[in-house]
Every structure is written in structure tokens, then in C-alpha cells.
């Protein structure tokens, strides 16, 4: 089955899809994106992802003619057309193609791109074993709630983590941990499950919201509060959430063991609840 792309109304094979070299996404990173996946062919929380896309667009002052409903329809037809058993859906909107000037171009149509690829899930082994993370200084800008194309700090952080033998890097700003390069962060202290609060320093993850709601439904003590790096070392359990990592246990932080160095029971309960939700 083909990997396909939608570019401003045109469908085609991903390999032959293209946009202008003057696209502001290419030249300035002037745009935003969403990454969504299917479970058993059903798009996971599509409305929430589209809603977040519009929130990101609003923050960077791009307006598109397509309605949220229209975007949902394009996503659904892309999933159908590509015919994968599970699909990884990427949506990108940029301010459009125009001669390179910092000022916003007038009368230019934003570029809307969607790609539909076969999803390669993480190996189940990784969920049993858990992963190592490192902390890095958060050198990102002040609007981390916007799912911006400007991912250089995230890319550098992730690469640094991989080179240190870790899976993910966690951003630290003013002594507090906020989120990973491509995931949100949770920590368990006794019976309390804590995740840093939404605001300008993290992306409000769709998976994060789902896990918070599931935990509450299960009667767990879920809360949103700042977590210092020092406190994170003392957590009983740590886990990451995100479209690609789902609910992923963390067993080491900067070479130090978290809890007893194994995936914890609270994490396992939330992982199971999440898997039930998507099965
Ligand atoms: N990233 N925080 C950051 C910085 C992210 O990039 C992501 C997801 C998340 C988790 O959000 P969600 O649960 O909605 O996937 C948190 C995607 C997967 C990416 O950039 O590929």
C-alpha cells in the first residue's frame, strides 16, 4: 500500500509530492504541525488534534480557509486511500510560498500538507523494560504550547540523548522539568501521579490529556504541578506519554536509577488502561 500525500488539494504518492523552495516553512520554519496515529484503523482523538492545530495557527497568526470539519474529512480520506493497517498522519500548515522577507506576505495562500505513512510502532519489549532519559537545558523559545515547525532545540536534545545511550531528553528550565523533546513527562510520588502544568513551557499533549482523564476515572490521585529536577530523581516512578511513545516507563535519569530501576506498578496500570482505551 502506498505512502501518500495531500498538498493544497492534490493527492499523490509521497515520493513525488513537492512544495516550492520559497515555501516559508522551508525557509523560516514559519508554520505548525500535528502528528496523529490510528489504532485499528481509527484515527486517535482526531478532533482534539485538529483543535490543537487551529490553536497553534492562531498563535502564529495564520488563517486557513479549510474548516476543522474539512480537515477531518481530508484526514479520513487519506487514511482510507493509503490503506495501511495502521497509519501515521502528519499535518503541516505553513504561511505559504513567497519571496523571502521576514514580514508576513500579503494575499498568499497557506500551504497545507498531509502525509500518510505506514506506522511502525515501538517494539513491545521497550514498554516492559523501560527507557533511560537525560536532562538538558531548555533553550527553546517562550511559546512551547505552539506545535511549531521550529524543532532544532528538540532535535539537538534528542540526538544528544541517543548519543548518550538514552531514549529521550527532558527539558529543564529554571530548575524545573517540563517535557521531553517529543513527549510529555509524568512522575509518581507515593500515591500521587504528577505532570507539569500546561502553559508556555510545554505542549499540551493529547496523550497527556487522555492519561490524566483515565487516571482520574480509575480513582488515582492525578495532579498538575511543577516538578524540580532534584525531585524527579526521588520519584518512585517516571513515565513519558505521546503519540509515538504512548505510556512509556522510564527507569534511569542521567545514569541514576529511578525507584527500583524497573517499570513501576502505577505506570503499568496506566499503560494497561491506555491500551484498553485504544484496543
Ligand atoms: N510530538 N511534547 C512535545 C514537545 C512533543 O513534540 C509531543 C509530540 C508531545 C506529546 O504530544 P501528543 O501526546 O499530542 O503526541 C509533547 C510528536 C509525536 C512529534 O513531534 O513527532
Tab-separated table of C-alpha atoms and ligand atoms in Angstrom:
chain	number	residue	atom	x	y	z
A	1	UNK	CA	0.000	0.000	0.000
A	2	UNK	CA	1.333	3.452	-0.868
A	3	UNK	CA	2.555	6.248	1.344
A	4	UNK	CA	0.573	9.193	0.043
A	5	UNK	CA	0.492	12.955	0.358
A	6	UNK	CA	-2.042	15.731	0.099
A	7	UNK	CA	-0.623	19.102	-0.986
A	8	UNK	CA	-3.041	22.031	-1.261
A	9	UNK	CA	-5.885	19.954	-2.636
A	10	UNK	CA	-3.815	17.479	-4.697
A	11	UNK	CA	-3.346	13.829	-3.849
A	12	UNK	CA	-0.327	11.813	-4.966
A	13	UNK	CA	2.417	9.445	-3.969
A	14	UNK	CA	4.503	10.775	-1.090
A	15	UNK	CA	7.739	10.236	-3.024
A	16	UNK	CA	6.681	12.643	-5.782
A	17	UNK	CA	4.908	15.281	-3.648
A	18	UNK	CA	6.574	18.695	-3.520
A	19	UNK	CA	6.239	22.314	-2.434
A	20	UNK	CA	8.037	25.458	-3.570
A	21	UNK	CA	11.618	26.110	-2.390
A	22	UNK	CA	10.253	29.527	-1.420
A	23	UNK	CA	7.776	27.997	0.970
A	24	UNK	CA	8.129	29.803	4.286
A	25	UNK	CA	8.014	26.506	6.112
A	26	UNK	CA	11.221	25.534	4.308
A	27	UNK	CA	12.923	28.937	4.589
A	28	UNK	CA	11.813	30.124	8.032
A	29	UNK	CA	10.132	27.191	9.773
A	30	UNK	CA	7.113	29.508	9.536
A	31	UNK	CA	4.376	27.004	10.303
A	32	UNK	CA	2.912	24.427	12.630
A	33	UNK	CA	2.130	20.720	12.555
A	34	UNK	CA	0.328	17.766	14.106
A	35	UNK	CA	1.273	14.113	14.305
A	36	UNK	CA	-1.594	11.672	14.698
A	37	UNK	CA	-1.919	7.895	14.524
A	38	UNK	CA	-4.593	5.293	14.005
A	39	UNK	CA	-5.481	2.364	16.246
A	40	UNK	CA	-7.204	-0.474	14.384
A	41	UNK	CA	-7.713	1.960	11.527
A	42	UNK	CA	-9.492	4.583	13.658
A	43	UNK	CA	-7.805	7.966	13.973
A	44	UNK	CA	-6.938	8.624	17.620
A	45	UNK	CA	-8.614	11.765	19.005
A	46	UNK	CA	-8.739	13.455	15.604
A	47	UNK	CA	-10.942	16.338	16.758
A	48	UNK	CA	-8.572	17.192	19.600
A	49	UNK	CA	-5.562	17.171	17.260
A	50	UNK	CA	-7.354	19.416	14.759
A	51	UNK	CA	-8.421	21.733	17.571
A	52	UNK	CA	-4.815	21.995	18.749
A	53	UNK	CA	-3.694	22.688	15.162
A	54	UNK	CA	-6.074	25.675	15.000
A	55	UNK	CA	-4.819	26.902	18.373
A	56	UNK	CA	-1.223	26.748	17.083
A	57	UNK	CA	-2.253	28.537	13.862
A	58	UNK	CA	-3.967	31.283	15.848
A	59	UNK	CA	-0.871	31.876	17.959
A	60	UNK	CA	1.289	32.439	14.884
A	61	UNK	CA	-1.430	34.383	13.022
A	62	UNK	CA	-2.030	32.060	10.090
A	63	UNK	CA	-5.601	31.611	8.948
A	64	UNK	CA	-6.643	28.868	6.567
A	65	UNK	CA	-9.799	28.631	4.522
A	66	UNK	CA	-10.436	24.994	5.449
A	67	UNK	CA	-12.795	24.404	8.366
A	68	UNK	CA	-11.917	21.901	11.117
A	69	UNK	CA	-14.539	19.565	9.649
A	70	UNK	CA	-12.931	19.786	6.202
A	71	UNK	CA	-9.520	18.928	7.676
A	72	UNK	CA	-11.061	15.935	9.435
A	73	UNK	CA	-12.555	14.790	6.115
A	74	UNK	CA	-9.176	15.093	4.355
A	75	UNK	CA	-7.523	13.079	7.133
A	76	UNK	CA	-10.186	10.373	6.944
A	77	UNK	CA	-9.952	10.088	3.177
A	78	UNK	CA	-6.133	9.943	3.354
A	79	UNK	CA	-6.323	7.060	5.819
A	80	UNK	CA	-8.737	5.264	3.512
A	81	UNK	CA	-6.742	5.952	0.341
A	82	UNK	CA	-3.412	4.832	1.804
A	83	UNK	CA	-4.935	1.586	3.068
A	84	UNK	CA	-2.287	0.862	5.698
A	85	UNK	CA	-3.167	-1.386	8.616
A	86	UNK	CA	-2.060	1.488	10.876
A	87	UNK	CA	-1.283	4.984	9.635
A	88	UNK	CA	0.998	7.760	10.850
A	89	UNK	CA	-0.620	11.032	9.791
A	90	UNK	CA	1.437	14.205	9.564
A	91	UNK	CA	-0.268	17.568	9.001
A	92	UNK	CA	1.731	20.688	8.286
A	93	UNK	CA	0.500	24.214	7.612
A	94	UNK	CA	2.886	26.989	6.624
A	95	UNK	CA	2.339	30.652	5.811
A	96	UNK	CA	2.801	29.770	2.121
A	97	UNK	CA	5.325	30.424	-0.634
A	98	UNK	CA	6.588	33.972	-1.182
A	99	UNK	CA	9.849	35.855	-1.858
A	100	UNK	CA	11.984	35.645	1.281
A	101	UNK	CA	11.128	38.593	3.522
A	102	UNK	CA	10.643	38.476	7.278
A	103	UNK	CA	7.384	40.418	7.088
A	104	UNK	CA	4.232	38.370	6.513
A	105	UNK	CA	3.385	38.199	2.787
A	106	UNK	CA	0.040	39.639	1.690
A	107	UNK	CA	-2.556	37.607	-0.210
A	108	UNK	CA	-0.597	34.367	-0.080
A	109	UNK	CA	-2.358	31.065	0.390
A	110	UNK	CA	-1.032	28.993	3.287
A	111	UNK	CA	0.442	25.623	2.306
A	112	UNK	CA	-1.471	22.660	3.672
A	113	UNK	CA	0.340	19.344	3.505
A	114	UNK	CA	-0.669	15.991	4.900
A	115	UNK	CA	1.289	12.758	4.637
A	116	UNK	CA	0.021	9.266	5.333
A	117	UNK	CA	2.693	6.685	6.079
A	118	UNK	CA	2.644	3.175	7.369
A	119	UNK	CA	3.030	3.326	11.148
A	120	UNK	CA	5.911	1.394	12.683
A	121	UNK	CA	5.060	1.070	16.368
A	122	UNK	CA	7.738	0.812	19.068
A	123	UNK	CA	8.738	-2.708	19.990
A	124	UNK	CA	6.615	-4.151	22.848
A	125	UNK	CA	9.896	-5.069	24.612
A	126	UNK	CA	10.681	-1.414	25.242
A	127	UNK	CA	7.406	-0.991	27.185
A	128	UNK	CA	8.291	-3.889	29.502
A	129	UNK	CA	11.859	-2.858	30.059
A	130	UNK	CA	11.528	0.922	30.210
A	131	UNK	CA	13.943	3.539	28.901
A	132	UNK	CA	16.686	5.886	30.063
A	133	UNK	CA	16.354	9.664	29.802
A	134	UNK	CA	18.752	12.559	30.211
A	135	UNK	CA	18.080	16.142	31.243
A	136	UNK	CA	19.132	19.068	29.049
A	137	UNK	CA	18.821	22.813	29.459
A	138	UNK	CA	15.654	24.125	27.812
A	139	UNK	CA	16.962	26.525	25.173
A	140	UNK	CA	13.608	26.723	23.367
A	141	UNK	CA	11.508	29.829	22.939
A	142	UNK	CA	8.669	31.013	25.177
A	143	UNK	CA	5.738	29.508	23.266
A	144	UNK	CA	6.286	25.767	23.673
A	145	UNK	CA	2.493	25.303	23.695
A	146	UNK	CA	2.579	26.027	19.947
A	147	UNK	CA	3.378	22.912	17.903
A	148	UNK	CA	5.856	24.866	15.827
A	149	UNK	CA	7.983	23.550	12.961
A	150	UNK	CA	10.999	25.102	14.679
A	151	UNK	CA	12.268	21.934	16.296
A	152	UNK	CA	16.043	22.494	16.306
A	153	UNK	CA	16.376	22.516	20.118
A	154	UNK	CA	14.254	19.351	20.242
A	155	UNK	CA	16.360	17.683	17.548
A	156	UNK	CA	19.633	18.593	19.271
A	157	UNK	CA	18.277	17.363	22.609
A	158	UNK	CA	17.048	14.061	21.139
A	159	UNK	CA	20.326	13.475	19.302
A	160	UNK	CA	22.267	14.213	22.482
A	161	UNK	CA	20.086	11.685	24.331
A	162	UNK	CA	20.607	8.990	21.695
A	163	UNK	CA	24.375	9.538	21.697
A	164	UNK	CA	24.353	9.116	25.482
A	165	UNK	CA	22.544	5.805	25.113
A	166	UNK	CA	19.245	7.298	26.308
A	167	UNK	CA	15.860	7.303	24.598
A	168	UNK	CA	14.640	10.815	25.344
A	169	UNK	CA	15.881	14.170	26.617
A	170	UNK	CA	13.894	16.122	29.192
A	171	UNK	CA	13.951	19.919	29.122
A	172	UNK	CA	14.884	21.743	32.335
A	173	UNK	CA	14.070	25.421	32.729
A	174	UNK	CA	14.649	27.319	35.996
A	175	UNK	CA	15.447	24.029	37.819
A	176	UNK	CA	12.079	22.522	36.797
A	177	UNK	CA	11.461	19.719	34.308
A	178	UNK	CA	8.790	20.414	31.692
A	179	UNK	CA	8.597	17.791	28.972
A	180	UNK	CA	10.627	15.650	26.611
A	181	UNK	CA	11.908	16.536	23.134
A	182	UNK	CA	8.848	14.758	21.699
A	183	UNK	CA	6.823	13.608	24.691
A	184	UNK	CA	5.258	14.711	27.979
A	185	UNK	CA	6.539	13.673	31.375
A	186	UNK	CA	4.819	12.167	34.423
A	187	UNK	CA	6.275	11.238	37.839
A	188	UNK	CA	4.818	9.142	40.642
A	189	UNK	CA	5.462	10.143	44.268
A	190	UNK	CA	3.857	7.601	46.597
A	191	UNK	CA	0.216	7.507	45.506
A	192	UNK	CA	0.358	10.809	43.614
A	193	UNK	CA	0.791	10.952	39.845
A	194	UNK	CA	2.120	14.374	38.834
A	195	UNK	CA	2.741	16.046	35.478
A	196	UNK	CA	3.994	19.606	34.854
A	197	UNK	CA	1.200	22.147	34.261
A	198	UNK	CA	0.216	23.426	30.826
A	199	UNK	CA	1.346	26.927	29.933
A	200	UNK	CA	4.075	28.338	27.737
A	201	UNK	CA	6.728	25.788	28.681
A	202	UNK	CA	5.195	22.627	27.293
A	203	UNK	CA	2.966	21.247	24.599
A	204	UNK	CA	-0.382	20.143	25.931
A	205	UNK	CA	-0.141	16.568	24.640
A	206	UNK	CA	-3.271	14.776	23.532
A	207	UNK	CA	-1.941	11.571	25.125
A	208	UNK	CA	-1.167	13.505	28.334
A	209	UNK	CA	-4.825	14.610	28.498
A	210	UNK	CA	-6.072	11.075	27.839
A	211	UNK	CA	-3.818	9.627	30.563
A	212	UNK	CA	-4.856	12.310	33.077
A	213	UNK	CA	-8.523	11.525	32.397
A	214	UNK	CA	-8.002	7.748	32.573
A	215	UNK	CA	-6.131	8.053	35.878
A	216	UNK	CA	-8.910	10.188	37.358
A	217	UNK	CA	-11.508	7.683	36.195
A	218	UNK	CA	-9.527	4.925	37.895
A	219	UNK	CA	-9.574	6.900	41.159
A	220	UNK	CA	-5.843	7.703	41.067
A	221	UNK	CA	-4.539	10.961	42.511
A	222	UNK	CA	-3.641	12.774	39.297
A	223	UNK	CA	-2.296	16.310	39.578
A	224	UNK	CA	-0.594	19.022	37.570
A	225	UNK	CA	2.303	20.677	39.378
A	226	UNK	CA	5.843	21.829	38.751
A	227	UNK	CA	8.491	19.165	39.371
A	228	UNK	CA	12.090	20.166	40.087
A	229	UNK	CA	14.895	18.110	38.564
A	230	UNK	CA	16.033	17.330	42.129
A	231	UNK	CA	12.557	15.960	42.949
A	232	UNK	CA	12.442	13.890	39.754
A	233	UNK	CA	15.466	11.895	40.984
A	234	UNK	CA	13.429	10.982	44.082
A	235	UNK	CA	10.315	9.891	42.165
A	236	UNK	CA	9.127	6.315	42.697
A	237	UNK	CA	8.238	6.040	39.024
A	238	UNK	CA	8.597	8.173	35.914
A	239	UNK	CA	6.953	7.714	32.531
A	240	UNK	CA	6.564	9.503	29.204
A	241	UNK	CA	3.411	9.992	27.152
A	242	UNK	CA	2.923	10.879	23.499
A	243	UNK	CA	1.541	9.746	20.169
A	244	UNK	CA	4.668	7.728	19.401
A	245	UNK	CA	5.545	6.558	22.950
A	246	UNK	CA	2.017	6.006	24.313
A	247	UNK	CA	2.745	5.361	28.042
A	248	UNK	CA	6.434	4.513	28.316
A	249	UNK	CA	8.196	3.695	31.619
A	250	UNK	CA	11.468	5.489	32.447
A	251	UNK	CA	13.953	3.556	34.565
A	252	UNK	CA	17.029	5.801	34.529
A	253	UNK	CA	17.581	9.550	34.682
A	254	UNK	CA	21.089	10.818	33.886
A	255	UNK	CA	22.541	7.380	34.689
A	256	UNK	CA	20.748	7.257	38.061
A	257	UNK	CA	18.169	4.595	38.735
A	258	UNK	CA	14.521	5.682	39.198
A	259	UNK	CA	12.781	3.821	42.045
A	260	UNK	CA	13.876	0.191	41.967
A	261	UNK	CA	15.095	0.518	38.383
A	262	UNK	CA	12.144	-1.328	36.916
A	263	UNK	CA	8.882	-0.272	35.330
A	264	UNK	CA	6.558	0.623	38.233
A	265	UNK	CA	3.073	-0.594	39.142
A	266	UNK	CA	1.290	2.744	38.719
A	267	UNK	CA	2.844	3.131	35.264
A	268	UNK	CA	1.764	-0.419	34.416
A	269	UNK	CA	-1.819	0.334	35.490
A	270	UNK	CA	-1.972	3.469	33.359
A	271	UNK	CA	-0.305	1.677	30.439
A	272	UNK	CA	-2.913	-1.064	30.657
A	273	UNK	CA	-5.783	1.428	30.892
A	274	UNK	CA	-4.403	3.244	27.855
A	275	UNK	CA	-4.103	0.005	25.878
A	276	UNK	CA	-7.702	-0.896	26.792
A	277	UNK	CA	-8.825	2.516	25.613
A	278	UNK	CA	-7.242	2.070	22.181
A	279	UNK	CA	-7.950	-1.638	21.673
B	1	LIG	N1	5.403	15.107	19.362
B	1	LIG	N2	5.716	17.460	23.805
B	1	LIG	C1	6.372	17.643	22.646
B	1	LIG	C2	7.457	18.659	22.588
B	1	LIG	C3	6.026	16.880	21.513
B	1	LIG	O1	6.668	17.085	20.355
B	1	LIG	C4	4.997	15.906	21.622
B	1	LIG	C5	4.580	15.054	20.468
B	1	LIG	C6	4.340	15.749	22.865
B	1	LIG	C7	3.211	14.765	23.053
B	1	LIG	O2	2.033	15.197	22.418
B	1	LIG	P1	0.950	14.176	21.867
B	1	LIG	O3	0.545	13.313	23.011
B	1	LIG	O4	-0.152	15.044	21.402
B	1	LIG	O5	1.601	13.378	20.767
B	1	LIG	C8	4.722	16.553	23.917
B	1	LIG	C9	5.112	14.365	18.163
B	1	LIG	C10	4.822	12.942	18.388
B	1	LIG	C11	6.222	14.619	17.153
B	1	LIG	O6	6.708	15.743	17.131
B	1	LIG	O7	6.575	13.717	16.390
